[in-house]
Coordinates of C-alpha atoms in Angstrom, one line a residue:
V904 CA -50.0 -49.0 -23.2
K905 CA -48.1 -45.7 -22.3
V906 CA -45.7 -45.4 -20.2
P907 CA -44.4 -42.0 -19.0
T908 CA -41.4 -41.5 -16.8
W909 CA -40.1 -39.5 -14.3
I910 CA -36.0 -39.1 -13.7
N911 CA -35.1 -37.7 -10.2
G912 CA -38.9 -36.4 -9.8
L913 CA -38.5 -34.7 -13.7
E914 CA -40.8 -35.9 -16.6
D915 CA -38.8 -37.6 -19.3
N916 CA -39.7 -39.2 -22.1
E917 CA -43.0 -41.2 -22.6
Y918 CA -42.5 -44.8 -23.8
V919 CA -44.8 -47.1 -26.0
G920 CA -45.1 -50.8 -24.3
V921 CA -47.7 -53.8 -25.2
G922 CA -49.5 -55.5 -22.6
A923 CA -49.6 -58.7 -21.7
R924 CA -53.4 -61.0 -22.8
F925 CA -53.2 -61.7 -19.2
G926 CA -53.6 -59.4 -15.9
P927 CA -56.0 -56.4 -15.1
T928 CA -57.2 -53.9 -17.0
L929 CA -54.7 -50.6 -16.7
E930 CA -56.4 -47.0 -16.7
S931 CA -57.3 -45.3 -19.7
K932 CA -56.3 -41.4 -18.4
E933 CA -52.6 -40.7 -17.4
K934 CA -54.4 -38.6 -14.4
H935 CA -55.8 -41.7 -13.1
A936 CA -52.7 -43.7 -12.9
N937 CA -49.9 -43.6 -10.4
H938 CA -46.6 -42.6 -10.1
T939 CA -44.5 -46.0 -8.8
R940 CA -41.1 -46.0 -8.6
L941 CA -39.0 -48.0 -10.8
A942 CA -36.6 -51.2 -9.1
L943 CA -34.5 -53.4 -10.8
A944 CA -34.8 -57.2 -10.6
D945 CA -32.5 -59.5 -9.0
P946 CA -31.7 -61.8 -10.6
P947 CA -32.1 -59.9 -13.9
D948 CA -34.2 -62.3 -15.7
C949 CA -36.4 -62.7 -12.3
C950 CA -37.5 -66.0 -12.9
S951 CA -36.5 -67.3 -9.4
K952 CA -37.7 -64.6 -6.3
P953 CA -35.8 -61.8 -6.1
R954 CA -33.3 -60.9 -3.6
N955 CA -33.8 -56.7 -3.0
Q956 CA -37.4 -56.1 -1.2
L957 CA -40.1 -55.2 -3.2
T958 CA -42.5 -52.3 -1.6
G959 CA -45.2 -51.8 -4.5
E960 CA -42.1 -50.9 -6.9
V961 CA -42.8 -51.7 -10.5
I962 CA -40.1 -54.2 -11.1
L963 CA -38.3 -53.9 -14.4
V964 CA -36.8 -57.7 -16.0
H965 CA -35.5 -59.4 -18.9
R966 CA -36.5 -61.4 -21.3
G967 CA -36.1 -65.1 -21.5
N968 CA -35.2 -67.7 -19.3
C969 CA -38.8 -68.7 -18.2
S970 CA -42.6 -67.7 -19.3
F971 CA -44.3 -64.7 -19.1
T972 CA -46.7 -65.9 -16.6
M973 CA -43.4 -67.3 -14.5
K974 CA -42.1 -63.9 -14.1
A975 CA -45.6 -62.0 -13.6
N976 CA -45.9 -64.6 -10.2
V977 CA -42.3 -64.6 -9.2
A978 CA -42.8 -60.6 -9.4
E979 CA -46.0 -60.3 -7.3
E980 CA -44.8 -62.6 -5.0
A981 CA -42.1 -60.4 -4.0
G982 CA -44.5 -57.5 -4.2
A983 CA -43.7 -56.0 -7.3
S984 CA -47.2 -53.6 -7.9
A985 CA -46.3 -54.2 -11.6
I986 CA -43.3 -55.5 -14.1
L987 CA -42.0 -54.0 -17.1
I988 CA -39.7 -56.8 -19.5
I989 CA -37.3 -55.9 -21.9
N990 CA -37.5 -57.2 -25.0
N991 CA -34.1 -58.5 -26.9
Q992 CA -35.3 -56.3 -29.8
T993 CA -36.8 -53.1 -31.0
E994 CA -39.8 -54.2 -31.6
L995 CA -42.6 -55.6 -29.9
F996 CA -44.6 -58.9 -29.6
K997 CA -47.9 -60.3 -28.1
M998 CA -47.4 -61.3 -24.9
V999 CA -49.8 -64.5 -24.4
C1000 CA -49.7 -67.7 -21.4
E1001 CA -48.8 -71.0 -22.2
S1002 CA -52.4 -73.2 -21.9
D1003 CA -51.7 -74.9 -19.0
A1004 CA -50.0 -71.6 -16.8
D1005 CA -51.1 -70.3 -13.5
V1006 CA -52.9 -66.8 -15.5
D1007 CA -54.5 -65.6 -11.8
I1008 CA -52.1 -62.5 -12.0
K1009 CA -53.4 -59.5 -10.2
I1010 CA -50.5 -57.2 -11.1
P1011 CA -50.1 -55.4 -15.0
A1012 CA -47.4 -57.2 -17.1
L1013 CA -46.3 -55.4 -20.6
M1014 CA -43.5 -55.2 -23.0
L1015 CA -40.8 -52.3 -23.5
P1016 CA -38.5 -52.4 -26.1
Q1017 CA -35.0 -53.1 -26.0
D1018 CA -33.7 -49.6 -26.1
A1019 CA -36.0 -47.9 -23.8
G1020 CA -35.5 -50.6 -21.1
S1021 CA -31.9 -50.4 -21.9
R1022 CA -32.3 -46.5 -20.9
L1023 CA -34.2 -47.0 -17.7
E1024 CA -31.8 -49.8 -16.7
K1025 CA -28.9 -47.2 -17.1
Y1026 CA -30.2 -44.5 -15.3
I1027 CA -31.3 -47.0 -12.1
S1028 CA -27.9 -48.5 -12.6
N1029 CA -26.4 -44.6 -11.6
N1030 CA -28.6 -44.6 -8.3
T1031 CA -30.9 -42.3 -10.5
M1032 CA -34.7 -42.3 -9.1
V1033 CA -36.7 -43.4 -12.0
S1034 CA -40.9 -43.3 -11.6
V1035 CA -43.2 -44.3 -14.1
A1036 CA -47.0 -44.5 -14.6
L1037 CA -49.2 -47.3 -17.0
Y1038 CA -51.6 -46.3 -18.3
S1039 CA -53.8 -47.3 -22.2
P1040 CA -55.8 -44.7 -23.5
K1041 CA -59.0 -46.0 -25.8
R1042 CA -58.7 -45.2 -29.5
P1043 CA -61.5 -43.0 -30.8
A1044 CA -64.5 -44.5 -32.4
V1045 CA -64.0 -42.4 -35.5
D1046 CA -61.7 -39.5 -36.2
I1047 CA -61.8 -36.6 -37.5
A1048 CA -59.0 -38.1 -40.4
E1049 CA -61.4 -40.4 -41.6
V1050 CA -63.9 -38.2 -42.4
F1051 CA -60.9 -35.4 -44.3
L1052 CA -59.6 -38.7 -46.1
W1053 CA -62.7 -39.8 -47.5
L1054 CA -63.6 -36.3 -48.7
M1055 CA -59.9 -36.0 -50.3
A1056 CA -61.1 -39.1 -52.2
V1057 CA -64.3 -38.5 -53.3
G1058 CA -63.7 -35.1 -54.0
T1059 CA -60.4 -36.2 -56.4
I1060 CA -63.0 -38.4 -58.5
L1061 CA -65.3 -35.9 -58.5
C1062 CA -62.9 -33.5 -60.3
A1063 CA -61.4 -35.9 -62.5
S1064 CA -64.5 -37.1 -63.4
Y1065 CA -66.1 -33.9 -64.7
W1066 CA -62.1 -33.1 -66.4
S1067 CA -62.7 -36.5 -68.3
A1068 CA -66.1 -36.0 -69.5
W1069 CA -65.6 -32.7 -70.4
T1070 CA -62.7 -33.6 -72.8
A1071 CA -64.8 -35.9 -74.2
R1072 CA -67.4 -33.9 -74.8
E1073 CA -65.4 -31.2 -76.6
V1074 CA -64.4 -34.6 -78.7
A1075 CA -67.6 -35.7 -79.7
I1076 CA -68.8 -31.4 -80.2
E1077 CA -66.0 -31.2 -82.2
Q1078 CA -66.9 -34.4 -84.5
D1079 CA -70.2 -33.3 -84.7
K1080 CA -69.1 -30.2 -86.7
L1081 CA -66.6 -32.1 -88.8
L1082 CA -69.6 -34.5 -89.4
K1083 CA -72.3 -31.8 -90.6
D1084 CA -69.8 -30.2 -93.2
A1085 CA -68.9 -33.5 -94.6
S1086 CA -65.0 -33.1 -93.7
E1087 CA -62.7 -35.7 -95.4
E1088 CA -60.6 -34.8 -92.4
I1089 CA -62.9 -36.7 -90.3
L1090 CA -60.3 -39.8 -89.7
E1091 CA -57.7 -37.8 -88.7
V1092 CA -59.3 -35.6 -86.1
R1093 CA -60.8 -38.6 -84.8
G1094 CA -57.2 -39.6 -84.2
A1095 CA -55.9 -36.3 -82.7
G1096 CA -58.8 -36.1 -80.2
S1097 CA -58.4 -39.4 -79.0
S1098 CA -54.5 -39.3 -78.9
G1099 CA -54.7 -37.7 -75.5
F1100 CA -56.1 -40.9 -73.7
V1101 CA -55.9 -44.6 -73.6
D1102 CA -58.8 -46.9 -73.6
I1103 CA -58.2 -50.2 -72.2
N1104 CA -59.1 -52.9 -73.1
T1105 CA -59.9 -57.1 -71.4
M1106 CA -56.3 -58.1 -72.0
S1107 CA -54.8 -55.1 -70.7
A1108 CA -57.2 -54.9 -67.7
I1109 CA -55.9 -58.9 -66.5
F1110 CA -52.3 -57.4 -67.4
F1111 CA -52.1 -54.3 -65.4
V1112 CA -53.6 -56.5 -61.8
V1113 CA -50.7 -59.3 -62.8
A1114 CA -48.4 -56.6 -63.4
A1115 CA -49.2 -54.4 -60.2
S1116 CA -48.9 -57.9 -57.8
C1117 CA -45.4 -58.2 -59.3
F1118 CA -44.7 -54.7 -58.4
L1119 CA -46.0 -55.4 -55.2
V1120 CA -43.6 -58.2 -54.4
M1121 CA -41.1 -56.4 -55.8
L1122 CA -41.5 -53.7 -53.1
Y1123 CA -41.6 -56.4 -50.5
K1124 CA -38.7 -58.2 -51.2
L1125 CA -36.7 -54.9 -51.9
M1126 CA -38.1 -52.8 -49.2
S1127 CA -35.1 -50.8 -47.9
F1128 CA -33.9 -47.2 -47.1
W1129 CA -32.4 -46.5 -50.6
F1130 CA -35.7 -48.0 -52.4
V1131 CA -38.0 -45.6 -50.8
E1132 CA -35.8 -43.2 -52.3
V1133 CA -35.8 -44.1 -55.6
L1134 CA -39.7 -44.2 -54.9
V1135 CA -39.9 -40.8 -53.3
V1136 CA -37.8 -39.3 -56.6
L1137 CA -40.1 -40.9 -59.1
F1138 CA -43.0 -39.5 -57.2
C1139 CA -42.2 -35.9 -57.2
I1140 CA -41.3 -36.4 -61.2
G1141 CA -44.4 -37.6 -61.6
G1142 CA -46.6 -35.8 -59.7
V1143 CA -44.9 -32.3 -59.8
E1144 CA -43.1 -31.8 -62.5
V1145 CA -45.2 -32.9 -65.7
R1146 CA -48.8 -33.1 -63.8
L1147 CA -49.2 -30.6 -61.0
S1148 CA -47.4 -27.5 -63.3
S1149 CA -50.3 -28.6 -66.1
Y1150 CA -52.7 -27.8 -63.9
I1151 CA -51.2 -24.7 -62.6
F1152 CA -50.8 -23.3 -66.1
M1153 CA -54.5 -24.5 -67.1
L1154 CA -55.7 -22.5 -64.3
I1155 CA -53.3 -19.6 -64.3
S1156 CA -54.2 -18.9 -67.9
L1157 CA -57.8 -18.5 -67.6
C1158 CA -56.5 -15.6 -65.8
F1159 CA -53.9 -14.0 -68.1
Q1160 CA -54.6 -16.1 -71.6
R1161 CA -52.6 -12.8 -73.3
F1162 CA -49.4 -14.1 -71.3
A1163 CA -50.2 -18.5 -71.9
E1164 CA -50.4 -17.4 -76.0
S1165 CA -46.9 -15.6 -76.0
F1166 CA -44.2 -18.2 -76.3
I1167 CA -39.9 -18.2 -76.4
K1168 CA -37.8 -20.6 -78.1
V1169 CA -35.9 -23.1 -75.9
P1170 CA -32.8 -25.0 -77.1
L1171 CA -34.3 -28.6 -76.9
F1172 CA -37.3 -27.7 -75.9
G1173 CA -38.7 -25.4 -78.8
A1174 CA -41.9 -23.1 -78.3
V1175 CA -42.6 -22.7 -74.8
S1176 CA -45.2 -20.6 -73.3
H1177 CA -43.8 -17.2 -71.4
L1178 CA -46.1 -19.0 -68.2
T1179 CA -45.0 -22.4 -68.8
L1180 CA -41.7 -21.1 -68.0
A1181 CA -42.5 -19.2 -64.5
V1182 CA -44.7 -22.0 -63.4
C1183 CA -41.7 -24.7 -63.5
P1184 CA -39.7 -23.3 -61.3
F1185 CA -42.2 -23.3 -58.3
C1186 CA -43.3 -27.0 -59.1
I1187 CA -39.6 -28.1 -59.2
T1188 CA -38.8 -26.3 -56.7
F1189 CA -41.8 -27.6 -54.3
A1190 CA -40.8 -31.1 -55.5
V1191 CA -37.4 -30.9 -54.1
V1192 CA -38.6 -28.9 -51.3
W1193 CA -41.1 -31.9 -50.1
A1194 CA -38.6 -34.7 -51.4
V1195 CA -36.4 -33.4 -48.6
Y1196 CA -38.1 -32.5 -45.8
R1197 CA -40.8 -35.1 -45.8
R1198 CA -40.4 -36.6 -42.6
I1199 CA -41.6 -33.4 -40.9
S1200 CA -44.9 -33.3 -39.1
F1201 CA -46.5 -31.1 -42.3
A1202 CA -45.1 -32.7 -44.7
W1203 CA -48.2 -34.8 -45.7
I1204 CA -49.8 -31.9 -47.0
G1205 CA -47.4 -32.0 -49.8
Q1206 CA -47.5 -35.7 -50.1
D1207 CA -51.6 -35.7 -51.0
I1208 CA -51.0 -32.9 -53.2
L1209 CA -48.8 -34.7 -55.6
G1210 CA -50.6 -37.9 -55.1
I1211 CA -53.9 -36.0 -55.9
A1212 CA -51.9 -34.2 -59.2
L1213 CA -50.9 -38.0 -60.5
I1214 CA -54.5 -39.5 -59.4
I1215 CA -56.0 -36.5 -61.4
T1216 CA -53.8 -37.3 -64.6
V1217 CA -54.0 -41.3 -64.7
L1218 CA -58.0 -40.7 -64.7
Q1219 CA -57.4 -38.3 -67.4
I1220 CA -55.9 -40.4 -69.4
V1221 CA -56.5 -43.8 -69.1
R1222 CA -60.6 -44.2 -70.0
V1223 CA -62.6 -47.5 -69.4
P1224 CA -64.6 -47.7 -72.6
N1225 CA -67.5 -49.7 -71.8
L1226 CA -68.6 -52.0 -68.8
K1227 CA -67.4 -54.6 -69.9
V1228 CA -63.9 -53.5 -69.4
G1229 CA -64.7 -52.2 -66.2
T1230 CA -66.1 -54.8 -64.7
V1231 CA -62.8 -57.1 -65.3
L1232 CA -60.9 -54.7 -63.8
L1233 CA -62.7 -54.2 -61.0
G1234 CA -63.3 -58.4 -60.2
C1235 CA -59.9 -58.6 -60.8
A1236 CA -58.6 -55.8 -58.3
F1237 CA -61.1 -57.1 -55.9
L1238 CA -59.1 -60.5 -55.6
Y1239 CA -56.2 -58.9 -56.1
D1240 CA -56.6 -56.6 -52.4
I1241 CA -58.0 -59.6 -50.9
F1242 CA -55.4 -61.9 -52.1
W1243 CA -52.6 -59.5 -51.2
V1244 CA -54.1 -58.3 -47.6
F1245 CA -55.7 -61.5 -46.2
V1246 CA -54.4 -64.8 -48.3
S1247 CA -50.7 -63.7 -48.9
K1248 CA -50.5 -64.2 -44.4
W1249 CA -50.5 -68.2 -45.5
W1250 CA -47.5 -67.6 -48.0
F1251 CA -45.5 -64.8 -46.4
H1252 CA -46.4 -65.4 -42.2
E1253 CA -47.7 -61.5 -42.9
S1254 CA -49.6 -59.7 -44.9
V1255 CA -47.9 -58.1 -48.0
M1256 CA -50.3 -55.5 -48.4
I1257 CA -50.3 -53.7 -44.7
V1258 CA -46.4 -54.6 -44.7
V1259 CA -45.4 -52.5 -47.9
A1260 CA -48.1 -49.5 -47.0
R1261 CA -46.9 -49.3 -43.5
G1262 CA -43.0 -49.2 -45.2
D1263 CA -41.3 -51.2 -43.0
K1264 CA -37.8 -52.4 -43.1
S1265 CA -37.1 -48.8 -44.9
G1266 CA -36.9 -46.2 -41.6
E1267 CA -39.7 -44.2 -43.5
D1268 CA -43.5 -43.7 -42.2
G1269 CA -45.0 -45.6 -45.3
I1270 CA -44.1 -45.4 -49.6
P1271 CA -45.4 -42.3 -51.1
M1272 CA -48.1 -43.7 -53.1
L1273 CA -50.4 -42.8 -50.5
L1274 CA -53.3 -39.7 -49.3
K1275 CA -53.1 -39.7 -45.9
I1276 CA -53.9 -37.2 -42.9
P1277 CA -52.2 -37.6 -39.4
R1278 CA -55.3 -38.8 -36.7
I1279 CA -56.3 -35.7 -34.9
Y1280 CA -58.1 -37.0 -31.7
D1281 CA -55.8 -40.3 -31.4
P1282 CA -53.8 -40.7 -28.5
W1283 CA -52.2 -43.3 -30.6
G1284 CA -51.1 -40.8 -33.8
G1285 CA -50.2 -42.5 -36.6
Y1286 CA -52.1 -41.6 -39.9
S1287 CA -55.0 -42.8 -41.9
V1288 CA -54.6 -43.9 -45.4
I1289 CA -55.9 -44.8 -48.7
G1290 CA -53.7 -46.4 -51.5
F1291 CA -53.9 -44.7 -55.1
G1292 CA -55.3 -47.6 -56.4
D1293 CA -58.7 -47.2 -53.9
I1294 CA -59.0 -44.3 -55.5
I1295 CA -57.8 -44.4 -59.6
L1296 CA -59.3 -48.0 -60.1
P1297 CA -63.1 -47.6 -58.5
G1298 CA -62.8 -43.8 -60.0
L1299 CA -62.3 -45.4 -64.0
L1300 CA -65.8 -47.0 -63.9
V1301 CA -66.9 -43.4 -62.2
A1302 CA -66.0 -41.1 -65.0
F1303 CA -66.5 -43.5 -67.3
S1304 CA -70.3 -43.0 -65.5
L1305 CA -70.1 -39.1 -66.0
R1306 CA -69.1 -39.4 -69.9
Y1307 CA -71.8 -41.8 -70.9
D1308 CA -74.4 -39.2 -69.3
W1309 CA -72.8 -36.5 -71.1
L1310 CA -72.7 -37.9 -74.2
T1311 CA -76.4 -39.4 -74.2
K1312 CA -77.4 -36.3 -72.6
K1313 CA -79.1 -37.1 -69.7
T1314 CA -79.9 -35.3 -66.7
L1315 CA -78.2 -35.9 -63.3
R1316 CA -80.8 -38.0 -61.8
A1317 CA -81.8 -39.9 -65.0
G1318 CA -78.0 -40.8 -65.4
Y1319 CA -75.3 -42.8 -63.9
F1320 CA -72.1 -40.7 -62.4
I1321 CA -74.8 -39.5 -59.2
W1322 CA -75.4 -43.3 -58.7
A1323 CA -71.5 -44.6 -59.5
M1324 CA -70.3 -41.2 -57.1
T1325 CA -72.7 -42.5 -54.3
A1326 CA -71.5 -46.4 -54.8
Y1327 CA -67.7 -45.4 -54.0
G1328 CA -68.8 -43.0 -51.0
L1329 CA -70.6 -45.5 -49.4
G1330 CA -68.0 -48.3 -50.3
L1331 CA -65.7 -46.4 -48.7
L1332 CA -67.5 -45.4 -45.8
V1333 CA -67.8 -49.1 -45.0
T1334 CA -64.6 -49.9 -45.8
Y1335 CA -63.9 -47.4 -42.5
V1336 CA -66.5 -49.2 -40.5
A1337 CA -64.9 -52.4 -41.2
L1338 CA -61.7 -50.6 -40.0
N1339 CA -62.7 -49.8 -36.6
L1340 CA -64.7 -53.0 -35.8
M1341 CA -61.5 -55.1 -36.5
D1342 CA -59.8 -52.7 -34.5
G1343 CA -57.4 -50.8 -36.6
H1344 CA -56.4 -53.8 -38.8
G1345 CA -55.9 -53.2 -42.2
Q1346 CA -58.4 -54.2 -44.3
P1347 CA -58.7 -54.0 -48.5
A1348 CA -60.6 -51.2 -49.2
L1349 CA -61.9 -53.0 -52.6
L1350 CA -63.3 -55.5 -50.5
Y1351 CA -66.4 -53.0 -50.2
I1352 CA -66.2 -50.4 -52.7
V1353 CA -66.3 -52.8 -55.6
P1354 CA -69.7 -54.4 -55.2
F1355 CA -71.3 -51.2 -54.3
I1356 CA -70.2 -50.1 -57.8
L1357 CA -70.4 -52.8 -59.9
G1358 CA -74.2 -54.2 -58.4
T1359 CA -75.3 -50.4 -58.4
F1360 CA -74.2 -50.0 -62.1
I1361 CA -75.8 -53.4 -63.6
T1362 CA -78.7 -53.1 -61.4
L1363 CA -79.8 -49.8 -62.9
G1364 CA -78.5 -50.8 -66.3
K1365 CA -80.8 -53.6 -66.7
K1366 CA -83.3 -51.5 -64.8
R1367 CA -83.2 -49.1 -67.4
G1368 CA -82.5 -51.0 -70.7
D1369 CA -79.1 -49.6 -71.4
L1370 CA -77.1 -52.6 -69.9
K1371 CA -76.3 -53.8 -73.7
T1372 CA -75.1 -50.3 -74.5
L1373 CA -73.0 -50.0 -71.3
W1374 CA -71.9 -53.5 -71.3
T1375 CA -70.2 -53.2 -75.1
R1376 CA -70.2 -49.6 -76.6
G1377 CA -70.1 -47.4 -73.7
E1378 CA -71.7 -44.9 -75.8
P1379 CA -74.5 -43.9 -77.1
E1380 CA -74.5 -44.1 -81.4
R1381 CA -74.4 -40.6 -83.5
P1382 CA -75.4 -40.8 -86.8
C1383 CA -74.2 -38.8 -89.2
P1384 CA -76.2 -35.2 -89.0
H1385 CA -75.8 -34.9 -93.2
V1386 CA -76.9 -38.0 -94.2
Q1387 CA -80.8 -38.0 -94.9
L1388 CA -82.6 -41.1 -95.6
Q1389 CA -85.0 -40.9 -98.4
P1390 CA -87.8 -42.7 -99.0
L1391 CA -87.9 -46.5 -100.9
E1392 CA -89.5 -45.5 -104.2
Q1393 CA -87.6 -42.0 -104.9
R1394 CA -84.4 -44.1 -104.9
E1395 CA -85.8 -46.5 -106.8

């Protein structure tokens, strides 16, 4: 519930409270809400009939000594038009009624945070006229921020997949050239070509999910202001000074190739191109400025730029070698997401994943390992967010599909990439639908994305007869071009 206030007729702060699960429904638009004078309860707890005469005022009372429903009934009998209950903490809690309580209450009841209620109480105690309006705006069914976030996640995987596939194809072409020349350096080149990325196996996929669970628990237990500051520093170092600078370097070098190929010797670093020296200060400045001003309204732009750079780098370096490893990885991640969003409530009495994502107890508006966009048409504000894992883990399998298509020289329609990309987009879309149907309660995105991607991959692979190759090798067999098979009688 939103509570705008007026002090001596002048508009003042607007507070946010939580409405009770009893009483009438409030107006959804501010223009339809009545401005009503606020009065203090006497006694303050409103557990007995007030001594002051009420003629339709909104009564401000303290929490405690009796139930919410009893306070509301007493206030209604005394002639109040609504009751505002000051909580004894800065947080807000649900206002429920007892099973045997009299819930035939015809006035609105809501709870205000302790600091907001104390501020209003101080005004009234100083003989200042305070008036309030109560209304509860409805959230839009779909906010445009979710559309942009969907495009951001899909676009990031799209770019990373093409980058990964292009690198794999360049390595394959170079190997084919060496095979044709029957070069003795084949093994060396293979080692050099694969040194830029890491193929994960089944055990490392399982270990990754176990390690992610341990890290999540550590975040949950150690969540504080200083701990988030450490995460911000690490995020800046990883997202800008190493990754983003390399992308900017690559883009600029396409236009200024000569500048990129000229080098200067730097102590401790060796030969460094002039272009790298020009780009790095910009990237470092970008990181520092975002870290310092990350609490301003548009700082989410810098966080998303850093995050996308980090995600693309991970999808470029880490690779799924075949469908078997991808299935194990996404299967474990599927259980991981469900456990830490839903099941963890039984042990920790709250959803560990959601608490960590919100950055509770840290004084921050969420941790930096998220892509986020402010909700534009939501009267309650806030951000639409998606975790890095919801992009990186499915993205590994999507990037694998494009690499496989390019190495097997499949067309876009006959390949697997377009179907994997569509499956991810649909899975993420279903996630947002579920989020809205659940009234904004956090949902594990991989719960919906993983079945879409794995189901599509396995079904198509089996139908096309490629499932065995996808499951084991993950790439087509490439015979040596210089080897010519001779007829049996000639070899004899």
